[in-house]
mmCIF file of C-alpha atoms and ligand atoms in Angstrom:
data_model
loop_
_atom_site.group_PDB
_atom_site.id
_atom_site.type_symbol
_atom_site.label_atom_id
_atom_site.label_comp_id
_atom_site.label_asym_id
_atom_site.label_seq_id
_atom_site.Cartn_x
_atom_site.Cartn_y
_atom_site.Cartn_z
ATOM 1 C CA MET A 7 25.059 -21.319 -10.958
ATOM 2 C CA ILE A 8 23.809 -18.096 -12.526
ATOM 3 C CA VAL A 9 21.798 -17.440 -9.362
ATOM 4 C CA LYS A 10 25.051 -17.250 -7.304
ATOM 5 C CA LYS A 11 26.141 -14.367 -9.513
ATOM 6 C CA MET A 12 23.052 -12.376 -8.494
ATOM 7 C CA THR A 13 23.129 -9.739 -5.681
ATOM 8 C CA PRO A 14 22.144 -11.113 -2.265
ATOM 9 C CA ALA A 15 18.695 -9.539 -2.325
ATOM 10 C CA PHE A 16 17.775 -11.299 -5.592
ATOM 11 C CA GLN A 17 19.296 -14.584 -4.406
ATOM 12 C CA LYS A 18 17.034 -14.396 -1.415
ATOM 13 C CA ALA A 19 13.882 -13.417 -3.347
ATOM 14 C CA GLU A 20 11.154 -16.015 -2.906
ATOM 15 C CA GLY A 21 7.773 -16.837 -4.444
ATOM 16 C CA GLY A 22 8.807 -17.296 -8.069
ATOM 17 C CA LEU A 23 8.471 -20.250 -10.396
ATOM 18 C CA PHE A 24 10.701 -22.668 -8.570
ATOM 19 C CA SER A 25 9.820 -22.149 -4.908
ATOM 20 C CA ALA A 26 7.705 -24.500 -2.896
ATOM 21 C CA VAL A 27 5.077 -21.809 -2.099
ATOM 22 C CA GLU A 28 4.043 -19.954 -5.241
ATOM 23 C CA LYS A 29 3.095 -16.345 -4.810
ATOM 24 C CA ALA A 30 -0.572 -16.201 -5.814
ATOM 25 C CA ASP A 31 0.194 -13.952 -8.722
ATOM 26 C CA VAL A 32 2.857 -16.215 -10.229
ATOM 27 C CA GLY A 33 2.118 -19.367 -12.208
ATOM 28 C CA ASP A 34 -1.330 -20.902 -12.342
ATOM 29 C CA ALA A 35 -2.116 -20.831 -8.597
ATOM 30 C CA VAL A 36 -4.957 -18.349 -8.994
ATOM 31 C CA LEU A 37 -6.446 -20.218 -11.883
ATOM 32 C CA LYS A 38 -6.543 -23.380 -9.762
ATOM 33 C CA MET A 39 -8.151 -21.479 -6.791
ATOM 34 C CA GLY A 40 -10.746 -19.939 -9.114
ATOM 35 C CA GLU A 41 -11.624 -23.473 -10.432
ATOM 36 C CA ARG A 42 -12.183 -24.581 -6.804
ATOM 37 C CA GLY A 43 -14.550 -21.659 -6.233
ATOM 38 C CA VAL A 44 -12.161 -19.893 -3.753
ATOM 39 C CA ALA A 45 -13.020 -16.228 -2.960
ATOM 40 C CA LEU A 46 -9.922 -14.227 -3.875
ATOM 41 C CA MET A 47 -9.319 -11.694 -1.047
ATOM 42 C CA MET A 48 -5.582 -11.335 -1.188
ATOM 43 C CA TRP A 49 -5.027 -8.576 -3.768
ATOM 44 C CA ALA A 50 -5.416 -4.966 -2.728
ATOM 45 C CA ASP A 51 -7.418 -4.406 -5.859
ATOM 46 C CA PRO A 52 -10.845 -2.790 -5.267
ATOM 47 C CA PHE A 53 -13.908 -4.777 -6.409
ATOM 48 C CA TYR A 54 -11.746 -7.479 -8.040
ATOM 49 C CA PRO A 55 -12.738 -9.369 -10.207
ATOM 50 C CA HIS A 56 -15.740 -7.115 -11.135
ATOM 51 C CA PRO A 57 -15.448 -4.168 -13.507
ATOM 52 C CA SER A 58 -15.022 -0.809 -11.802
ATOM 53 C CA ILE A 59 -14.151 1.644 -14.540
ATOM 54 C CA PRO A 60 -16.324 4.840 -14.548
ATOM 55 C CA PRO A 61 -17.900 5.442 -17.980
ATOM 56 C CA HIS A 62 -16.183 8.882 -18.433
ATOM 57 C CA VAL A 63 -12.786 7.292 -17.764
ATOM 58 C CA ALA A 64 -13.486 4.441 -20.205
ATOM 59 C CA GLN A 65 -14.614 7.064 -22.748
ATOM 60 C CA ALA A 66 -11.409 9.078 -22.441
ATOM 61 C CA MET A 67 -9.326 5.948 -22.942
ATOM 62 C CA THR A 68 -11.476 4.724 -25.820
ATOM 63 C CA ASP A 69 -11.130 8.155 -27.520
ATOM 64 C CA SER A 70 -7.440 7.974 -27.286
ATOM 65 C CA ILE A 71 -7.410 4.604 -29.013
ATOM 66 C CA ASN A 72 -9.850 5.719 -31.720
ATOM 67 C CA SER A 73 -7.867 8.844 -32.449
ATOM 68 C CA GLY A 74 -4.716 6.797 -32.836
ATOM 69 C CA PHE A 75 -2.985 8.802 -30.152
ATOM 70 C CA ALA A 76 -2.674 5.703 -27.965
ATOM 71 C CA SER A 77 0.093 4.141 -30.032
ATOM 72 C CA HIS A 78 2.561 6.838 -29.082
ATOM 73 C CA TYR A 79 4.839 7.541 -26.129
ATOM 74 C CA THR A 80 4.188 10.162 -23.539
ATOM 75 C CA ALA A 81 7.491 11.765 -22.385
ATOM 76 C CA PRO A 82 9.023 9.760 -19.534
ATOM 77 C CA ILE A 83 8.358 12.566 -17.153
ATOM 78 C CA GLY A 84 4.628 12.313 -17.753
ATOM 79 C CA ASN A 85 1.675 14.024 -19.359
ATOM 80 C CA SER A 86 1.710 17.720 -18.496
ATOM 81 C CA GLU A 87 -2.078 18.097 -18.386
ATOM 82 C CA LEU A 88 -2.251 15.219 -15.931
ATOM 83 C CA LYS A 89 0.257 17.082 -13.712
ATOM 84 C CA VAL A 90 -2.001 20.098 -13.719
ATOM 85 C CA GLU A 91 -4.952 17.972 -12.534
ATOM 86 C CA ILE A 92 -2.737 16.312 -9.897
ATOM 87 C CA ALA A 93 -1.567 19.721 -8.641
ATOM 88 C CA LYS A 94 -5.220 20.722 -8.037
ATOM 89 C CA LYS A 95 -5.825 17.450 -6.128
ATOM 90 C CA LEU A 96 -2.653 17.936 -4.054
ATOM 91 C CA LYS A 97 -3.892 21.383 -2.946
ATOM 92 C CA LYS A 98 -7.397 20.247 -2.142
ATOM 93 C CA ILE A 99 -6.691 16.869 -0.532
ATOM 94 C CA ASN A 100 -3.123 17.054 0.774
ATOM 95 C CA GLY A 101 -2.634 20.734 1.558
ATOM 96 C CA ILE A 102 0.418 20.782 -0.684
ATOM 97 C CA GLU A 103 0.897 23.593 -3.219
ATOM 98 C CA VAL A 104 3.187 22.661 -6.132
ATOM 99 C CA GLU A 105 4.260 23.880 -9.590
ATOM 100 C CA PRO A 106 2.862 21.053 -11.774
ATOM 101 C CA GLN A 107 5.713 21.017 -14.263
ATOM 102 C CA LYS A 108 8.515 21.119 -11.572
ATOM 103 C CA ASN A 109 7.298 19.054 -8.648
ATOM 104 C CA ILE A 110 5.529 16.008 -10.140
ATOM 105 C CA LEU A 111 6.702 12.913 -11.971
ATOM 106 C CA ILE A 112 4.170 10.404 -13.357
ATOM 107 C CA THR A 113 5.165 6.772 -12.823
ATOM 108 C CA PRO A 114 3.830 3.444 -14.107
ATOM 109 C CA GLY A 115 1.993 2.672 -10.859
ATOM 110 C CA SER A 116 3.331 3.706 -7.481
ATOM 111 C CA ASP A 117 5.371 0.544 -6.889
ATOM 112 C CA SER A 118 7.839 1.786 -9.419
ATOM 113 C CA GLY A 119 7.444 5.282 -7.938
ATOM 114 C CA LEU A 120 8.352 4.015 -4.493
ATOM 115 C CA PHE A 121 11.379 2.177 -5.924
ATOM 116 C CA PHE A 122 12.559 5.299 -7.819
ATOM 117 C CA ALA A 123 12.043 7.522 -4.701
ATOM 118 C CA MET A 124 14.276 5.324 -2.633
ATOM 119 C CA LEU A 125 16.803 4.647 -5.389
ATOM 120 C CA LEU A 126 17.938 8.266 -5.528
ATOM 121 C CA PHE A 127 19.269 8.058 -1.972
ATOM 122 C CA ILE A 128 20.062 4.516 -0.891
ATOM 123 C CA ASP A 129 23.672 3.499 -1.170
ATOM 124 C CA LYS A 130 25.373 0.398 0.131
ATOM 125 C CA GLY A 131 25.166 0.293 3.927
ATOM 126 C CA ASP A 132 22.707 3.156 4.355
ATOM 127 C CA GLU A 133 20.208 2.431 7.127
ATOM 128 C CA VAL A 134 16.544 2.799 6.403
ATOM 129 C CA MET A 135 14.003 2.947 9.190
ATOM 130 C CA ILE A 136 10.746 1.104 8.335
ATOM 131 C CA ILE A 137 7.686 0.510 10.440
ATOM 132 C CA ASP A 138 7.179 -3.209 11.028
ATOM 133 C CA PRO A 139 4.630 -4.364 9.852
ATOM 134 C CA SER A 140 4.298 -2.473 6.626
ATOM 135 C CA TYR A 141 4.284 -2.851 2.871
ATOM 136 C CA PRO A 142 6.754 -5.596 1.896
ATOM 137 C CA ASN A 143 8.285 -3.487 -0.916
ATOM 138 C CA ASN A 144 9.730 -1.166 1.754
ATOM 139 C CA PHE A 145 11.959 -3.956 3.021
ATOM 140 C CA GLN A 146 12.721 -5.548 -0.308
ATOM 141 C CA ASN A 147 13.565 -2.263 -2.034
ATOM 142 C CA THR A 148 16.025 -1.370 0.674
ATOM 143 C CA GLU A 149 17.735 -4.760 0.371
ATOM 144 C CA ILE A 150 17.867 -4.636 -3.405
ATOM 145 C CA MET A 151 19.622 -1.265 -3.154
ATOM 146 C CA GLY A 152 22.209 -2.598 -0.690
ATOM 147 C CA GLY A 153 20.754 -0.698 2.239
ATOM 148 C CA LYS A 154 20.090 -2.066 5.721
ATOM 149 C CA VAL A 155 16.553 -2.455 7.024
ATOM 150 C CA VAL A 156 16.021 -1.052 10.526
ATOM 151 C CA ARG A 157 12.688 -2.286 11.827
ATOM 152 C CA ILE A 158 10.511 -0.036 13.964
ATOM 153 C CA PRO A 159 7.949 -2.202 15.759
ATOM 154 C CA VAL A 160 4.404 -1.011 16.370
ATOM 155 C CA TYR A 161 1.886 -2.506 18.697
ATOM 156 C CA ALA A 162 -1.843 -3.349 18.637
ATOM 157 C CA GLU A 163 -2.241 -1.837 22.090
ATOM 158 C CA ASP A 164 -1.283 1.605 20.526
ATOM 159 C CA GLY A 165 -3.727 1.075 17.645
ATOM 160 C CA TYR A 166 -0.523 0.487 15.594
ATOM 161 C CA GLN A 167 0.547 4.136 15.972
ATOM 162 C CA PHE A 168 4.360 4.399 16.213
ATOM 163 C CA ARG A 169 6.305 5.355 19.347
ATOM 164 C CA ILE A 170 8.933 8.001 18.529
ATOM 165 C CA GLU A 171 11.291 6.466 21.137
ATOM 166 C CA GLU A 172 11.434 3.347 18.862
ATOM 167 C CA PHE A 173 12.942 5.472 16.178
ATOM 168 C CA GLU A 174 15.242 7.445 18.514
ATOM 169 C CA LYS A 175 16.812 4.411 20.020
ATOM 170 C CA ARG A 176 17.705 2.928 16.643
ATOM 171 C CA LEU A 177 19.373 6.053 15.224
ATOM 172 C CA THR A 178 22.987 5.599 14.078
ATOM 173 C CA PRO A 179 25.408 7.754 12.008
ATOM 174 C CA LYS A 180 24.373 5.513 9.074
ATOM 175 C CA THR A 181 20.638 6.283 9.288
ATOM 176 C CA LYS A 182 19.646 8.017 6.074
ATOM 177 C CA MET A 183 15.987 7.508 5.471
ATOM 178 C CA ILE A 184 12.563 6.847 6.972
ATOM 179 C CA VAL A 185 10.106 5.034 4.704
ATOM 180 C CA LEU A 186 6.603 5.572 5.911
ATOM 181 C CA THR A 187 3.470 3.830 4.495
ATOM 182 C CA ASN A 188 0.711 6.233 5.549
ATOM 183 C CA PRO A 189 -2.001 4.956 5.990
ATOM 184 C CA ASN A 190 -0.243 1.733 6.735
ATOM 185 C CA ASN A 191 -0.785 -1.426 4.744
ATOM 186 C CA PRO A 192 -1.511 -3.895 6.427
ATOM 187 C CA THR A 193 -2.585 -2.380 9.761
ATOM 188 C CA THR A 194 -4.675 0.444 8.143
ATOM 189 C CA ALA A 195 -3.395 2.860 10.873
ATOM 190 C CA VAL A 196 -3.567 6.497 9.839
ATOM 191 C CA TYR A 197 -0.714 8.283 11.605
ATOM 192 C CA ARG A 198 -2.045 11.102 13.735
ATOM 193 C CA ARG A 199 -0.825 14.654 13.374
ATOM 194 C CA GLU A 200 1.030 14.729 16.709
ATOM 195 C CA LYS A 201 2.809 11.512 15.789
ATOM 196 C CA LEU A 202 3.856 12.823 12.407
ATOM 197 C CA SER A 203 4.970 16.158 13.965
ATOM 198 C CA SER A 204 7.245 14.295 16.337
ATOM 199 C CA LEU A 205 8.586 12.257 13.390
ATOM 200 C CA ALA A 206 9.154 15.403 11.420
ATOM 201 C CA ASP A 207 11.128 16.962 14.289
ATOM 202 C CA PHE A 208 13.204 13.809 14.493
ATOM 203 C CA ALA A 209 13.898 13.819 10.727
ATOM 204 C CA ILE A 210 14.828 17.498 10.728
ATOM 205 C CA LYS A 211 17.083 17.255 13.841
ATOM 206 C CA ASN A 212 18.950 14.261 12.360
ATOM 207 C CA ASP A 213 18.916 15.385 8.761
ATOM 208 C CA LEU A 214 17.011 12.391 7.403
ATOM 209 C CA VAL A 215 15.139 11.909 4.108
ATOM 210 C CA VAL A 216 11.485 10.770 4.387
ATOM 211 C CA VAL A 217 9.884 8.742 1.635
ATOM 212 C CA VAL A 218 6.136 8.517 2.259
ATOM 213 C CA ASP A 219 3.864 6.168 0.402
ATOM 214 C CA GLN A 220 0.271 7.519 0.443
ATOM 215 C CA ALA A 221 -1.294 4.977 -1.857
ATOM 216 C CA PHE A 222 -4.047 4.352 0.732
ATOM 217 C CA GLU A 223 -4.669 7.978 1.683
ATOM 218 C CA GLN A 224 -8.392 7.804 0.628
ATOM 219 C CA PRO A 225 -10.625 6.871 2.274
ATOM 220 C CA CYS A 226 -9.931 7.398 5.986
ATOM 221 C CA PHE A 227 -12.916 6.646 8.298
ATOM 222 C CA ASP A 228 -14.553 7.990 11.463
ATOM 223 C CA GLY A 229 -13.369 11.574 10.762
ATOM 224 C CA ILE A 230 -9.714 10.635 11.212
ATOM 225 C CA GLU A 231 -7.567 13.356 9.706
ATOM 226 C CA MET A 232 -5.126 12.181 6.931
ATOM 227 C CA VAL A 233 -2.025 14.381 7.255
ATOM 228 C CA SER A 234 0.565 14.529 4.521
ATOM 229 C CA ILE A 235 3.961 14.709 6.213
ATOM 230 C CA ALA A 236 5.357 16.802 3.296
ATOM 231 C CA ALA A 237 2.971 19.596 4.329
ATOM 232 C CA LEU A 238 4.430 19.867 7.871
ATOM 233 C CA PRO A 239 6.721 22.791 8.573
ATOM 234 C CA GLY A 240 10.336 22.113 7.384
ATOM 235 C CA MET A 241 9.431 18.866 5.703
ATOM 236 C CA TRP A 242 8.876 19.800 2.038
ATOM 237 C CA GLU A 243 12.552 19.871 1.164
ATOM 238 C CA ARG A 244 13.363 16.510 2.753
ATOM 239 C CA THR A 245 10.224 14.492 1.837
ATOM 240 C CA VAL A 246 9.477 12.537 -1.324
ATOM 241 C CA SER A 247 5.770 11.600 -1.487
ATOM 242 C CA VAL A 248 4.466 8.757 -3.558
ATOM 243 C CA PHE A 249 0.824 8.471 -4.643
ATOM 244 C CA SER A 250 -1.389 6.134 -6.638
ATOM 245 C CA ILE A 251 -4.744 6.090 -8.470
ATOM 246 C CA SER A 252 -5.022 2.320 -7.787
ATOM 247 C CA LYS A 253 -6.707 2.252 -4.432
ATOM 248 C CA GLY A 254 -9.162 5.036 -3.620
ATOM 249 C CA MET A 255 -10.042 5.500 -7.313
ATOM 250 C CA GLY A 256 -10.104 1.721 -7.894
ATOM 251 C CA LEU A 257 -8.050 2.139 -11.073
ATOM 252 C CA SER A 258 -5.192 -0.298 -10.405
ATOM 253 C CA GLY A 259 -5.189 -1.653 -13.941
ATOM 254 C CA LEU A 260 -4.264 1.772 -15.374
ATOM 255 C CA ARG A 261 -0.906 1.578 -13.629
ATOM 256 C CA VAL A 262 -0.626 5.294 -12.908
ATOM 257 C CA GLY A 263 1.155 6.711 -9.892
ATOM 258 C CA TYR A 264 2.973 9.949 -9.170
ATOM 259 C CA ILE A 265 5.908 11.302 -7.160
ATOM 260 C CA VAL A 266 5.736 14.705 -5.595
ATOM 261 C CA ALA A 267 8.904 16.451 -4.297
ATOM 262 C CA ASP A 268 11.003 19.545 -4.309
ATOM 263 C CA ALA A 269 12.334 20.635 -7.715
ATOM 264 C CA LYS A 270 15.866 19.628 -6.665
ATOM 265 C CA VAL A 271 14.720 16.026 -6.385
ATOM 266 C CA ILE A 272 12.357 16.043 -9.432
ATOM 267 C CA ASP A 273 15.201 17.568 -11.533
ATOM 268 C CA LYS A 274 17.327 14.425 -10.889
ATOM 269 C CA MET A 275 14.305 12.211 -11.540
ATOM 270 C CA TYR A 276 13.515 13.858 -14.843
ATOM 271 C CA GLY A 277 17.174 13.387 -15.779
ATOM 272 C CA THR A 278 16.990 9.621 -15.170
ATOM 273 C CA ALA A 279 13.246 8.787 -15.710
ATOM 274 C CA VAL A 280 13.787 7.147 -19.097
ATOM 275 C CA THR A 281 16.527 4.905 -17.634
ATOM 276 C CA VAL A 282 14.700 3.910 -14.465
ATOM 277 C CA ILE A 283 10.956 3.750 -15.282
ATOM 278 C CA GLY A 284 10.505 4.403 -19.043
ATOM 279 C CA ALA A 285 7.140 6.098 -19.236
ATOM 280 C CA ALA A 286 3.658 5.451 -17.971
ATOM 281 C CA ASN A 287 1.048 4.289 -20.505
ATOM 282 C CA THR A 288 -0.243 7.073 -22.740
ATOM 283 C CA THR A 289 -3.949 5.946 -22.735
ATOM 284 C CA ALA A 290 -3.902 5.280 -19.016
ATOM 285 C CA GLN A 291 -2.680 8.788 -18.340
ATOM 286 C CA LEU A 292 -5.617 10.208 -20.337
ATOM 287 C CA GLY A 293 -7.900 8.018 -18.275
ATOM 288 C CA ALA A 294 -6.322 9.420 -15.072
ATOM 289 C CA ILE A 295 -7.006 12.980 -16.245
ATOM 290 C CA ALA A 296 -10.644 12.134 -16.688
ATOM 291 C CA ALA A 297 -10.851 10.444 -13.308
ATOM 292 C CA LEU A 298 -9.281 13.483 -11.554
ATOM 293 C CA ARG A 299 -11.498 16.025 -13.410
ATOM 294 C CA ASP A 300 -14.602 14.208 -12.299
ATOM 295 C CA ASP A 301 -13.881 12.129 -9.162
ATOM 296 C CA SER A 302 -17.487 12.036 -7.988
ATOM 297 C CA PHE A 303 -17.540 8.241 -8.383
ATOM 298 C CA MET A 304 -15.205 7.929 -5.389
ATOM 299 C CA GLU A 305 -17.900 8.750 -2.803
ATOM 300 C CA SER A 306 -19.867 5.553 -3.431
ATOM 301 C CA TYR A 307 -16.650 3.507 -3.228
ATOM 302 C CA PHE A 308 -15.825 5.021 0.130
ATOM 303 C CA GLN A 309 -19.328 4.150 1.419
ATOM 304 C CA SER A 310 -18.933 0.623 0.244
ATOM 305 C CA PHE A 311 -15.473 0.326 1.902
ATOM 306 C CA ASP A 312 -16.955 1.628 5.112
ATOM 307 C CA ARG A 313 -19.749 -0.955 5.065
ATOM 308 C CA ARG A 314 -17.251 -3.683 4.174
ATOM 309 C CA ARG A 315 -14.899 -3.008 7.111
ATOM 310 C CA LYS A 316 -17.872 -3.204 9.481
ATOM 311 C CA ILE A 317 -19.028 -6.506 7.963
ATOM 312 C CA VAL A 318 -15.599 -8.068 8.555
ATOM 313 C CA TYR A 319 -15.213 -6.596 12.064
ATOM 314 C CA GLU A 320 -18.683 -7.615 13.167
ATOM 315 C CA LEU A 321 -18.252 -11.158 11.920
ATOM 316 C CA LEU A 322 -14.717 -11.803 13.184
ATOM 317 C CA HIS A 323 -13.769 -9.776 16.149
ATOM 318 C CA ASP A 324 -15.535 -11.926 18.751
ATOM 319 C CA VAL A 325 -14.276 -15.287 17.445
ATOM 320 C CA PRO A 326 -12.315 -17.084 20.143
ATOM 321 C CA GLY A 327 -8.552 -16.717 19.480
ATOM 322 C CA VAL A 328 -9.009 -13.787 17.115
ATOM 323 C CA SER A 329 -8.160 -10.223 17.903
ATOM 324 C CA MET A 330 -8.492 -7.133 15.666
ATOM 325 C CA ILE A 331 -9.203 -3.437 15.566
ATOM 326 C CA MET A 332 -11.698 -1.809 13.306
ATOM 327 C CA SER A 333 -9.974 -0.694 10.074
ATOM 328 C CA GLU A 334 -9.166 3.026 9.980
ATOM 329 C CA SER A 335 -8.654 3.403 6.240
ATOM 330 C CA GLY A 336 -8.922 1.686 2.830
ATOM 331 C CA PHE A 337 -10.258 -1.804 2.349
ATOM 332 C CA LEU A 338 -8.087 -4.160 4.434
ATOM 333 C CA SER A 339 -8.465 -5.906 7.788
ATOM 334 C CA TRP A 340 -5.524 -6.897 9.863
ATOM 335 C CA VAL A 341 -6.240 -9.804 12.193
ATOM 336 C CA ASP A 342 -4.179 -11.334 15.034
ATOM 337 C CA VAL A 343 -4.683 -15.124 14.877
ATOM 338 C CA SER A 344 -1.602 -16.021 16.894
ATOM 339 C CA ARG A 345 -3.609 -17.944 19.459
ATOM 340 C CA LEU A 346 -4.855 -20.282 16.742
ATOM 341 C CA GLY A 347 -1.685 -20.772 14.638
ATOM 342 C CA THR A 348 0.882 -19.071 12.378
ATOM 343 C CA GLY A 349 -0.322 -16.778 9.625
ATOM 344 C CA SER A 350 0.457 -19.314 6.960
ATOM 345 C CA GLU A 351 -1.209 -22.172 8.870
ATOM 346 C CA ILE A 352 -4.417 -20.099 9.175
ATOM 347 C CA THR A 353 -4.402 -18.954 5.556
ATOM 348 C CA SER A 354 -3.949 -22.487 4.233
ATOM 349 C CA TYR A 355 -6.530 -23.828 6.687
ATOM 350 C CA LEU A 356 -9.052 -21.146 5.558
ATOM 351 C CA ASN A 357 -8.214 -21.841 1.924
ATOM 352 C CA ASP A 358 -9.264 -25.498 2.377
ATOM 353 C CA GLU A 359 -11.957 -25.195 4.975
ATOM 354 C CA ALA A 360 -13.642 -21.907 4.010
ATOM 355 C CA LEU A 361 -12.690 -21.490 0.347
ATOM 356 C CA VAL A 362 -11.101 -18.086 0.879
ATOM 357 C CA ALA A 363 -7.713 -16.810 -0.215
ATOM 358 C CA ILE A 364 -6.198 -14.267 2.126
ATOM 359 C CA ASN A 365 -2.601 -13.193 3.006
ATOM 360 C CA SER A 366 -0.379 -14.555 5.699
ATOM 361 C CA GLY A 367 1.040 -11.659 7.734
ATOM 362 C CA ALA A 368 4.701 -12.802 7.639
ATOM 363 C CA PRO A 369 5.756 -10.942 4.443
ATOM 364 C CA TYR A 370 4.690 -7.637 6.183
ATOM 365 C CA GLY A 371 7.430 -7.953 8.711
ATOM 366 C CA ASN A 372 8.455 -9.692 11.961
ATOM 367 C CA GLU A 373 5.412 -8.186 13.713
ATOM 368 C CA GLY A 374 3.279 -9.714 11.031
ATOM 369 C CA ARG A 375 3.824 -13.278 12.266
ATOM 370 C CA GLY A 376 0.628 -14.771 13.691
ATOM 371 C CA HIS A 377 -1.439 -12.351 11.696
ATOM 372 C CA VAL A 378 -3.473 -12.465 8.495
ATOM 373 C CA ARG A 379 -4.463 -9.751 6.101
ATOM 374 C CA ILE A 380 -7.945 -9.769 4.511
ATOM 375 C CA VAL A 381 -8.677 -7.677 1.484
ATOM 376 C CA HIS A 382 -12.286 -6.799 2.008
ATOM 377 C CA GLY A 383 -12.420 -4.415 -0.980
ATOM 378 C CA ALA A 384 -12.524 -7.318 -3.409
ATOM 379 C CA LEU A 385 -15.723 -9.095 -4.630
ATOM 380 C CA ASN A 386 -19.154 -7.589 -4.189
ATOM 381 C CA GLU A 387 -20.659 -6.986 -0.759
ATOM 382 C CA ASP A 388 -22.864 -10.092 -0.749
ATOM 383 C CA GLN A 389 -19.965 -12.327 -1.828
ATOM 384 C CA LEU A 390 -17.828 -10.691 0.853
ATOM 385 C CA ARG A 391 -20.351 -11.380 3.577
ATOM 386 C CA GLU A 392 -20.712 -15.023 2.511
ATOM 387 C CA ALA A 393 -16.955 -15.480 2.418
ATOM 388 C CA VAL A 394 -16.482 -13.920 5.883
ATOM 389 C CA ILE A 395 -19.276 -16.035 7.287
ATOM 390 C CA ARG A 396 -17.431 -19.085 6.027
ATOM 391 C CA MET A 397 -14.270 -17.777 7.675
ATOM 392 C CA ARG A 398 -16.050 -17.202 10.938
ATOM 393 C CA LYS A 399 -17.478 -20.769 11.019
ATOM 394 C CA ALA A 400 -14.110 -22.289 10.158
ATOM 395 C CA LEU A 401 -12.240 -20.272 12.777
ATOM 396 C CA ILE A 402 -14.786 -21.135 15.496
ATOM 397 C CA LYS A 403 -14.396 -24.810 14.617
ATOM 398 C CA LEU A 404 -10.556 -24.483 14.815
ATOM 399 C CA ALA A 405 -10.736 -22.684 18.152
ATOM 400 C CA GLU A 406 -12.978 -25.452 19.574
ATOM 401 C CA LYS A 407 -10.588 -28.103 18.284
ATOM 402 C CA LYS A 408 -7.646 -26.328 19.889
ATOM 403 C CA GLY A 409 -9.503 -25.577 23.088
ATOM 404 C CA VAL A 410 -9.037 -21.827 22.642
ATOM 405 C CA LYS A 411 -11.612 -19.664 24.410
HETATM 406 C C1 LIG B 512 1.065 0.505 0.441
HETATM 407 C C2 LIG B 512 1.102 0.292 -1.048
HETATM 408 N N1 LIG B 512 1.872 1.150 -1.806
HETATM 409 C C3 LIG B 512 1.924 1.033 -3.106
HETATM 410 C C4 LIG B 512 1.305 0.020 -3.773
HETATM 411 C C5 LIG B 512 1.421 -0.098 -5.252
HETATM 412 O O1 LIG B 512 0.301 0.270 -5.957
HETATM 413 P P1 LIG B 512 0.339 0.682 -7.464
HETATM 414 O O2 LIG B 512 1.635 0.271 -8.052
HETATM 415 O O3 LIG B 512 -0.835 -0.017 -8.103
HETATM 416 O O4 LIG B 512 0.155 2.168 -7.513
HETATM 417 C C6 LIG B 512 0.509 -0.881 -3.059
HETATM 418 C C7 LIG B 512 -0.184 -1.969 -3.810
HETATM 419 O O5 LIG B 512 -0.738 -2.863 -3.177
HETATM 420 C C8 LIG B 512 0.425 -0.734 -1.668
HETATM 421 O O6 LIG B 512 -0.261 -1.607 -0.940
#
């Protein structure tokens, strides 16, 4: 009864307490998997479940607790010292020069940042162009806000780069926004400079807002250039960029993200921050300052992620019925298993047969059907190799059974 009073997007929401298939992070599903000795490779949480907090970050957070500072709010717009450190990082890594106190909002993780960035603009009926497959929040946020999702398919044969014609042919007078996950989750594609330039021209010509989620911007491999679309000519004033310390820094538990945009956008966000997001955690923001001031720990993470993507590729790419590209960024592998079954058939088969928990591709979009996503950044490298060997054996067995060569 009460559910019928909800907006359509919430009525449609799945994976909660009462649905047949629990989301792994709801209820006691994970506990049960852990008890069965299942390797958990479905959360984009580096090194999970092993500790990965650099000592200097832990020290800064402990100091804030010991001094008593931790029990107090930081203003909803965020710690100003943290913004100064972020501004330095934006200049060095993203080629974006900002005024720290006018162009940055600190958010409790970048999921809330992405939601806030879209919320400013999306009204009922507005069309939002989203690459399919991409991060499920892009689709769900749009629907929650009453917008209409316009899916832009991308293809393995293009290395999952987008074709600008796919955007052009779906443009209508109602198109308001492009939401871009760059690098993409789940495909790991890092959009090339010429692609982003063509998208920038399209956005400028048609007066569109671009929200870009760069949670996975570090690391990118094989010398591939990570271009921030906000830094392209004419894009600063129409781009809202969302960042996170969860992925490349491996500090997901701190729940710190940040939004970067023109002062005209940030002004409205500062005016509504307390209503929409509250404030990020005080101690976590102090930890983030320490992490940004000395980020030398990241290099060994990047080397580990590089080895991990190769382990997965080498063990899976030649399995009959499996097709994949080498990951370009981060710590995910995107695998086409459509010749062997649907994504959810394969994930549940592997759960039973190989004791691994990975993601079905379906939540990532229509193009995600027949795919699975493997988080290879979790566990340690030996555990990862063992888990992927189990996957390889199980998939070869399935291919033989199905007569797939
Ligand atoms: C593409 C992408 N963006 C944003 C997030 C949210 O990260 P956080 O809220 O930890 O910053 C995730 C988390 O998995 C993600 O995959």
